[in-house]
Amino acid sequence: MSLLFSPASLGPLKLQNRLVMAPLTRSRAIGNVPNALMAQYYAQRASAGLIITEGTSPSPNGLGYARIPGIFSTAQVDGWRRVTEAVHAGGAKMFLQMMHCGRITHPLNLPAGARTVAPSAVAAAGEMWTDAEGMKPHPVPAAMTEADLKAAIAEFAQGAKNAVAAGFDGVELHSANGYLLEQFLRPNSNIRTDRYGGAIENRARFVLEVVEAVAAAIGKDRTGIRLSPFGVFNDMPVYPAMEADYAYLAGELDKRAIAYIHLVDHSPMGAPPVPAAIKATFRATFKRTLILSGGYDAARAEADLAAGKCDLVAFGRPILANPDLVARYKSGAALNAPDMSTFYTPGPKGYTDYPALAAQTTT
């Protein structure tokens, strides 16, 4: 049996294989509440070892994009519970990715009373889709006060508790792709002069406090984090000290003994490649599970697992378009091509209608 399809452990969890469904924003949560269509979508992909959900906000303030789900209301918890039940019935374990978008938002995408907040009052370059008025420039966010920081940490902790109540096996903190946690890490979006800004020890403080609060709320073995060193999405340019900063973060996360680090390399989508030295640093420094993702196919995943570069491998677009990706990789079958025009549109088209192998062979 190949390593990719062999069982694995994630803390106390037993995974049916080492193939992970990466978090993929799909914008199907009408009213920001998970629904039956989403339960069907995730259940179709439950042959993976681990499914990590699309980015899900712990706070009304964090709902950056149109139609993304939350984990802060009773209706959201109830909706997610139907999803986890369907996924667990298919054999996969499931983590909720908590994503607070911070400055990557627009007021038209936020509910009444919510605010656009970030480390500093620095707007991100670029625009945001709104269902109400189309594309809009990112607004200038409000710089978070220490009271705002404490409130946000509490929201992450409560969101984690809500996730466990909804049946999730754990949570992944989204500290990548230019969202709130990474906004604190990066010096272009964090120009604070207090104990949360300046040196990396300060810029990493909020991230580590969120990690600690979530681990205290639900346990270290239920807590993971996603990082994107050298990722440039959402106005996160590369800077000279990046490699050293992320090496520091690897050590601090190892001290906190959380379940996993999920390291994403966005170079297949045009970002600078993550140097092999950084991946090796994380592998050597962080003693628990390491997940790698970014442009993998089955052969490359198998090679990196065999070389000991990681413990699990996450797949994005391949599993988006191939609900039975595990079976296809095992058999060497051809893959469905993803339809990018339907990545973020409401409804089942390009979401739950990708054919599985059995369906194809009977037509």
XYZ file of N, CA and C in Angstrom, residues 133-289:
471
model
N -23.426 45.338 -4.748
C -22.976 46.376 -5.680
C -21.752 45.976 -6.498
N -21.467 44.669 -6.596
C -20.336 44.228 -7.396
C -19.009 44.499 -6.710
N -17.966 44.769 -7.500
C -16.630 44.960 -6.959
C -16.501 46.311 -6.266
N -15.875 46.285 -5.100
C -15.655 47.500 -4.310
C -14.232 47.471 -3.746
N -13.580 48.631 -3.627
C -12.245 48.650 -3.028
C -12.302 48.292 -1.542
N -11.231 47.676 -1.066
C -11.155 47.390 0.362
C -11.169 48.693 1.151
N -11.896 48.732 2.259
C -11.945 49.956 3.060
C -10.720 50.088 3.954
N -10.529 51.290 4.476
C -9.524 51.479 5.527
C -10.093 50.896 6.815
N -9.417 49.923 7.425
C -9.952 49.312 8.646
C -9.681 50.168 9.873
N -10.397 49.892 10.929
C -10.096 50.495 12.227
C -8.962 49.717 12.886
N -7.952 50.422 13.369
C -6.874 49.763 14.108
C -7.429 49.212 15.416
N -7.158 47.957 15.685
C -7.734 47.303 16.857
C -7.105 47.825 18.145
N -7.938 48.157 19.096
C -7.474 48.508 20.437
C -7.167 47.226 21.207
N -6.544 47.367 22.370
C -6.297 46.161 23.179
C -7.616 45.513 23.601
N -8.640 46.322 23.809
C -9.957 45.750 24.111
C -10.486 44.965 22.919
N -10.271 45.471 21.703
C -10.671 44.739 20.496
C -9.916 43.416 20.395
N -8.636 43.440 20.722
C -7.826 42.224 20.643
C -8.339 41.172 21.621
N -8.619 41.585 22.840
C -9.148 40.643 23.835
C -10.490 40.076 23.383
N -11.327 40.930 22.799
C -12.630 40.464 22.321
C -12.461 39.466 21.187
N -11.532 39.733 20.270
C -11.310 38.823 19.147
C -10.760 37.482 19.620
N -9.845 37.517 20.580
C -9.315 36.262 21.132
C -10.443 35.446 21.753
N -11.316 36.119 22.479
C -12.456 35.420 23.083
C -13.382 34.850 22.014
N -13.535 35.556 20.901
C -14.377 35.049 19.809
C -13.780 33.793 19.190
N -12.465 33.781 19.006
C -11.819 32.572 18.488
C -12.024 31.400 19.449
N -11.840 31.636 20.732
C -12.003 30.563 21.720
C -13.439 30.045 21.738
N -14.405 30.964 21.711
C -15.805 30.543 21.700
C -16.152 29.841 20.390
N -15.601 30.340 19.280
C -15.825 29.669 18.002
C -15.314 28.239 18.020
N -14.165 28.026 18.664
C -13.625 26.670 18.776
C -14.550 25.779 19.601
N -15.063 26.318 20.705
C -16.015 25.550 21.510
C -17.275 25.235 20.703
N -17.732 26.220 19.933
C -18.905 25.994 19.100
C -18.640 24.915 18.052
N -17.423 24.910 17.514
C -17.074 23.905 16.519
C -17.129 22.499 17.103
N -16.590 22.346 18.294
C -16.649 21.025 18.947
C -18.099 20.643 19.234
N -18.905 21.626 19.653
C -20.325 21.356 19.883
C -21.030 20.933 18.603
N -20.533 21.417 17.459
C -21.112 21.053 16.167
C -20.586 19.722 15.643
N -19.691 19.085 16.387
C -19.216 17.760 15.997
C -17.873 17.728 15.315
N -17.197 18.871 15.198
C -15.883 18.870 14.563
C -14.854 18.184 15.460
N -13.852 17.593 14.817
C -12.766 16.933 15.542
C -11.708 17.921 15.999
N -11.762 19.142 15.469
C -10.811 20.173 15.853
C -10.991 21.388 14.983
N -10.088 22.361 15.140
C -10.137 23.598 14.345
C -8.755 23.908 13.800
N -8.753 24.553 12.641
C -7.529 25.086 12.049
C -7.632 26.606 12.059
N -6.642 27.266 12.629
C -6.595 28.726 12.653
C -5.963 29.216 11.355
N -6.680 30.072 10.629
C -6.205 30.547 9.336
C -5.294 31.743 9.545
N -3.990 31.464 9.596
C -2.983 32.511 9.747
C -2.175 32.619 8.464
N -2.909 32.616 7.331
C -2.305 32.625 6.005
C -3.132 33.513 5.090
N -2.665 33.653 3.835
C -3.445 34.242 2.741
C -3.914 35.673 2.999
N -3.260 36.376 3.916
C -3.550 37.785 4.099
C -4.717 38.119 5.003
N -5.192 37.151 5.794
C -6.318 37.422 6.686
C -5.810 37.881 8.060
N -6.716 38.077 8.998
C -6.394 38.839 10.205
C -5.139 38.352 10.921
N -5.023 37.051 11.153
C -3.856 36.582 11.903
C -2.570 36.874 11.149
N -2.558 36.641 9.840
C -1.346 36.957 9.081
C -1.128 38.453 8.984
N -2.199 39.230 9.007
C -2.046 40.692 8.993
C -1.226 41.170 10.187
N -1.326 40.475 11.307
C -0.484 40.825 12.455
C 0.960 40.420 12.223
N 1.196 39.319 11.533
C 2.555 38.832 11.327
C 3.354 39.697 10.365
N 2.685 40.267 9.381
C 3.395 40.940 8.286
C 3.609 42.433 8.578
N 4.821 42.933 8.321
C 5.136 44.326 8.678
C 4.472 45.371 7.793
N 3.949 45.005 6.622
C 3.270 46.014 5.799
C 1.864 46.308 6.309
N 1.215 45.318 6.926
C -0.143 45.503 7.428
C -0.167 45.777 8.930
N 0.927 45.522 9.609
C 1.040 45.770 11.043
C 2.121 46.821 11.268
N 1.681 48.067 11.471
C 2.639 49.158 11.731
C 2.450 49.684 13.157
N 1.952 48.815 14.025
C 1.706 49.196 15.412
C 3.033 49.505 16.118
N 2.937 50.327 17.160
C 4.115 50.665 17.964
C 3.975 50.171 19.402
N 2.910 49.390 19.674
C 2.728 48.841 21.018
C 3.314 47.436 21.077
N 2.930 46.656 22.059
C 3.527 45.326 22.232
C 3.048 44.315 21.205
N 2.195 44.730 20.275
C 1.742 43.857 19.189
C 2.354 44.251 17.843
N 3.321 45.163 17.841
C 3.940 45.591 16.594
C 5.440 45.752 16.738
N 6.114 45.838 15.597
C 7.565 46.022 15.612
C 8.298 44.719 15.360
N 9.049 44.267 16.334
C 9.815 43.025 16.198
C 8.879 41.835 16.041
N 9.387 40.745 15.474
C 8.545 39.566 15.239
C 7.975 39.025 16.548
N 8.722 39.152 17.643
C 8.196 38.685 18.928
C 6.893 39.406 19.284
N 6.769 40.643 18.847
C 5.539 41.403 19.082
C 4.488 41.144 18.003
N 4.923 41.092 16.742
C 3.959 40.860 15.665
C 3.329 39.470 15.755
N 4.035 38.515 16.326
C 3.493 37.162 16.482
C 2.650 37.015 17.750
N 2.654 38.013 18.614
C 2.009 37.875 19.925
C 0.517 37.545 19.803
N -0.200 38.280 18.946
C -1.647 38.053 18.832
C -1.930 36.647 18.320
N -1.189 36.214 17.307
C -1.381 34.865 16.773
C -1.188 33.825 17.871
N -0.124 33.966 18.637
C 0.175 32.980 19.676
C -0.846 33.046 20.809
N -1.353 34.238 21.100
C -2.397 34.343 22.125
C -3.691 33.667 21.654
N -4.005 33.792 20.368
C -5.176 33.083 19.839
C -4.958 31.570 19.913
N -3.764 31.121 19.524
C -3.438 29.686 19.617
C -3.630 29.188 21.051
N -3.091 29.931 21.997
C -3.181 29.515 23.401
C -4.623 29.498 23.892
N -5.406 30.489 23.508
C -6.800 30.552 23.956
C -7.618 29.408 23.377
N -7.398 29.100 22.102
C -8.137 28.002 21.470
C -7.703 26.663 22.055
N -6.402 26.474 22.255
C -5.921 25.230 22.854
C -6.462 25.052 24.269
N -6.566 26.149 25.012
C -7.124 26.071 26.369
C -8.619 25.742 26.323
N -9.294 26.211 25.276
C -10.738 26.011 25.179
C -11.108 24.593 24.767
N -10.338 24.005 23.834
C -10.744 22.693 23.288
C -9.645 21.643 23.326
N -8.420 22.043 23.703
C -7.325 21.091 23.778
C -6.310 21.279 22.669
N -5.034 21.065 22.982
C -3.963 21.201 21.992
C -4.139 20.229 20.836
N -4.621 19.021 21.140
C -4.756 17.999 20.101
C -5.872 18.295 19.119
N -6.680 19.294 19.425
C -7.752 19.690 18.509
C -7.430 20.996 17.786
N -6.220 21.507 17.951
C -5.862 22.824 17.448
C -4.761 22.722 16.404
N -5.030 23.236 15.195
C -4.028 23.333 14.142
C -3.949 24.762 13.642
N -2.969 25.027 12.773
C -2.816 26.381 12.217
C -2.302 26.274 10.798
N -2.767 27.188 9.942
C -2.288 27.260 8.555
C -1.449 28.514 8.370
N -0.293 28.340 7.735
C 0.649 29.430 7.493
C 1.014 29.461 6.016
N 1.313 30.681 5.507
C 1.704 30.810 4.095
C 2.935 31.695 3.951
N 4.099 31.246 4.444
C 5.308 32.031 4.209
C 5.549 32.177 2.710
N 5.939 33.372 2.300
C 6.164 33.718 0.897
C 4.870 33.788 0.088
N 3.721 33.640 0.743
C 2.466 33.926 0.082
C 2.293 35.428 -0.062
N 1.749 35.855 -1.195
C 1.604 37.288 -1.459
C 0.142 37.684 -1.678
N -0.778 36.737 -1.501
C -2.194 37.007 -1.734
C -2.715 38.060 -0.753
N -3.635 38.882 -1.224
C -4.257 39.919 -0.395
C -3.247 40.930 0.140
N -2.347 41.354 -0.762
C -1.425 42.449 -0.443
C -0.501 42.096 0.717
N 0.187 40.962 0.572
C 1.152 40.510 1.573
C 2.514 40.328 0.910
N 3.226 41.409 0.613
C 4.484 41.282 -0.133
C 5.580 40.571 0.664
N 6.488 39.954 -0.075
C 7.672 39.338 0.532
C 8.558 40.444 1.115
N 9.195 40.167 2.245
C 10.081 41.143 2.890
C 11.343 40.425 3.367
N 12.422 41.135 3.601
C 13.725 40.489 3.819
C 13.785 39.517 4.994
N 13.110 39.823 6.096
C 13.241 38.993 7.298
C 12.223 37.853 7.347
N 11.550 37.583 6.243
C 10.447 36.617 6.279
C 10.903 35.230 6.747
N 12.004 34.752 6.203
C 12.451 33.402 6.564
C 12.753 33.311 8.059
N 13.431 34.292 8.594
C 13.748 34.291 10.026
C 12.488 34.420 10.872
N 11.543 35.229 10.428
C 10.301 35.414 11.183
C 9.520 34.115 11.280
N 9.420 33.396 10.171
C 8.651 32.157 10.194
C 9.404 31.047 10.932
N 10.721 31.101 10.948
C 11.486 30.150 11.760
C 11.196 30.388 13.244
N 11.109 31.656 13.635
C 10.727 31.985 15.018
C 9.336 31.430 15.330
N 8.409 31.623 14.414
C 7.046 31.155 14.639
C 6.994 29.631 14.756
N 7.783 28.933 13.949
C 7.824 27.472 14.033
C 8.232 27.024 15.438
N 9.231 27.686 15.998
C 9.680 27.325 17.337
C 8.635 27.612 18.396
N 7.969 28.755 18.280
C 6.946 29.096 19.267
C 5.742 28.162 19.188
N 5.372 27.759 17.997
C 4.256 26.821 17.857
C 4.631 25.440 18.377
N 5.904 25.058 18.197
C 6.342 23.779 18.745
C 6.243 23.778 20.270
N 6.590 24.902 20.896
C 6.501 24.994 22.358
C 5.063 24.782 22.839
N 4.109 25.161 22.023
C 2.700 25.059 22.422
C 2.090 23.712 22.058
N 2.849 22.862 21.349
C 2.509 21.453 21.129
C 1.102 21.254 20.564
N 0.732 22.108 19.584
C -0.580 21.935 18.966
C -0.561 20.751 18.003
N -1.727 20.398 17.492
C -1.861 19.165 16.702
C -1.057 19.219 15.410
N -1.147 20.335 14.693
C -0.447 20.370 13.409
C -0.184 21.793 12.940
N 0.776 21.884 12.037
C 0.978 23.072 11.209
C 0.680 22.676 9.773
N -0.112 23.487 9.107
C -0.464 23.294 7.694
C 0.249 24.381 6.914
N 1.285 23.991 6.179
C 2.135 24.934 5.459
C 1.739 24.919 3.986
N 1.313 26.078 3.476
C 0.849 26.134 2.089
C 1.853 26.897 1.228
N 2.102 26.345 0.055
C 3.000 26.940 -0.930
C 2.137 27.377 -2.114
N 2.025 28.695 -2.324
C 1.148 29.213 -3.375
C 1.860 29.420 -4.711
N 3.067 28.893 -4.847
C 3.790 29.119 -6.103
C 3.071 28.530 -7.323
N 2.307 27.421 -7.197
C 1.568 26.970 -8.383
C 0.531 27.973 -8.880
N 0.163 28.942 -8.029
C -0.808 29.959 -8.412
C -0.137 31.316 -8.648
N 1.206 31.310 -8.789
C 1.907 32.518 -9.173
C 2.692 33.225 -8.089
N 2.585 32.783 -6.839
C 3.353 33.394 -5.754
C 4.798 32.904 -5.798
N 5.707 33.606 -5.121
C 7.069 33.083 -5.026
C 7.071 31.720 -4.333
N 7.923 30.804 -4.761
C 7.964 29.503 -4.101
C 8.452 29.602 -2.664
N 7.917 28.754 -1.818
C 8.422 28.658 -0.445
C 9.752 27.907 -0.510
N 10.850 28.525 -0.083
C 12.141 27.837 -0.175
C 12.120 26.500 0.563
N 12.805 25.533 -0.021
C 12.881 24.214 0.613
C 13.439 24.324 2.023
N 14.314 25.316 2.241
C 14.915 25.484 3.568
C 13.861 25.824 4.619
N 12.842 26.599 4.242
C 11.792 26.930 5.212
C 10.984 25.686 5.556
N 10.627 24.917 4.538
C 9.880 23.688 4.806
C 10.708 22.750 5.691
N 11.997 22.676 5.427
C 12.876 21.824 6.240
C 12.974 22.345 7.673
N 12.989 23.675 7.831
C 13.021 24.255 9.170
C 11.781 23.864 9.962
N 10.619 23.978 9.338
C 9.393 23.579 10.023
C 9.427 22.096 10.363
N 9.914 21.280 9.452
C 9.960 19.835 9.699
C 10.879 19.510 10.874
N 12.007 20.194 10.950
C 12.969 19.919 12.009
C 12.548 20.528 13.343
N 11.878 21.670 13.300
C 11.575 22.416 14.526
C 10.278 21.975 15.170
N 9.248 21.747 14.355
C 7.927 21.422 14.879
C 7.806 19.902 14.987
N 7.592 19.408 16.177
C 7.706 17.968 16.430
C 6.415 17.179 16.212
N 5.335 17.856 15.893
C 4.076 17.141 15.694
C 3.737 17.115 14.205
N 2.494 16.933 13.851
C 2.131 16.680 12.456
C 2.358 17.908 11.579
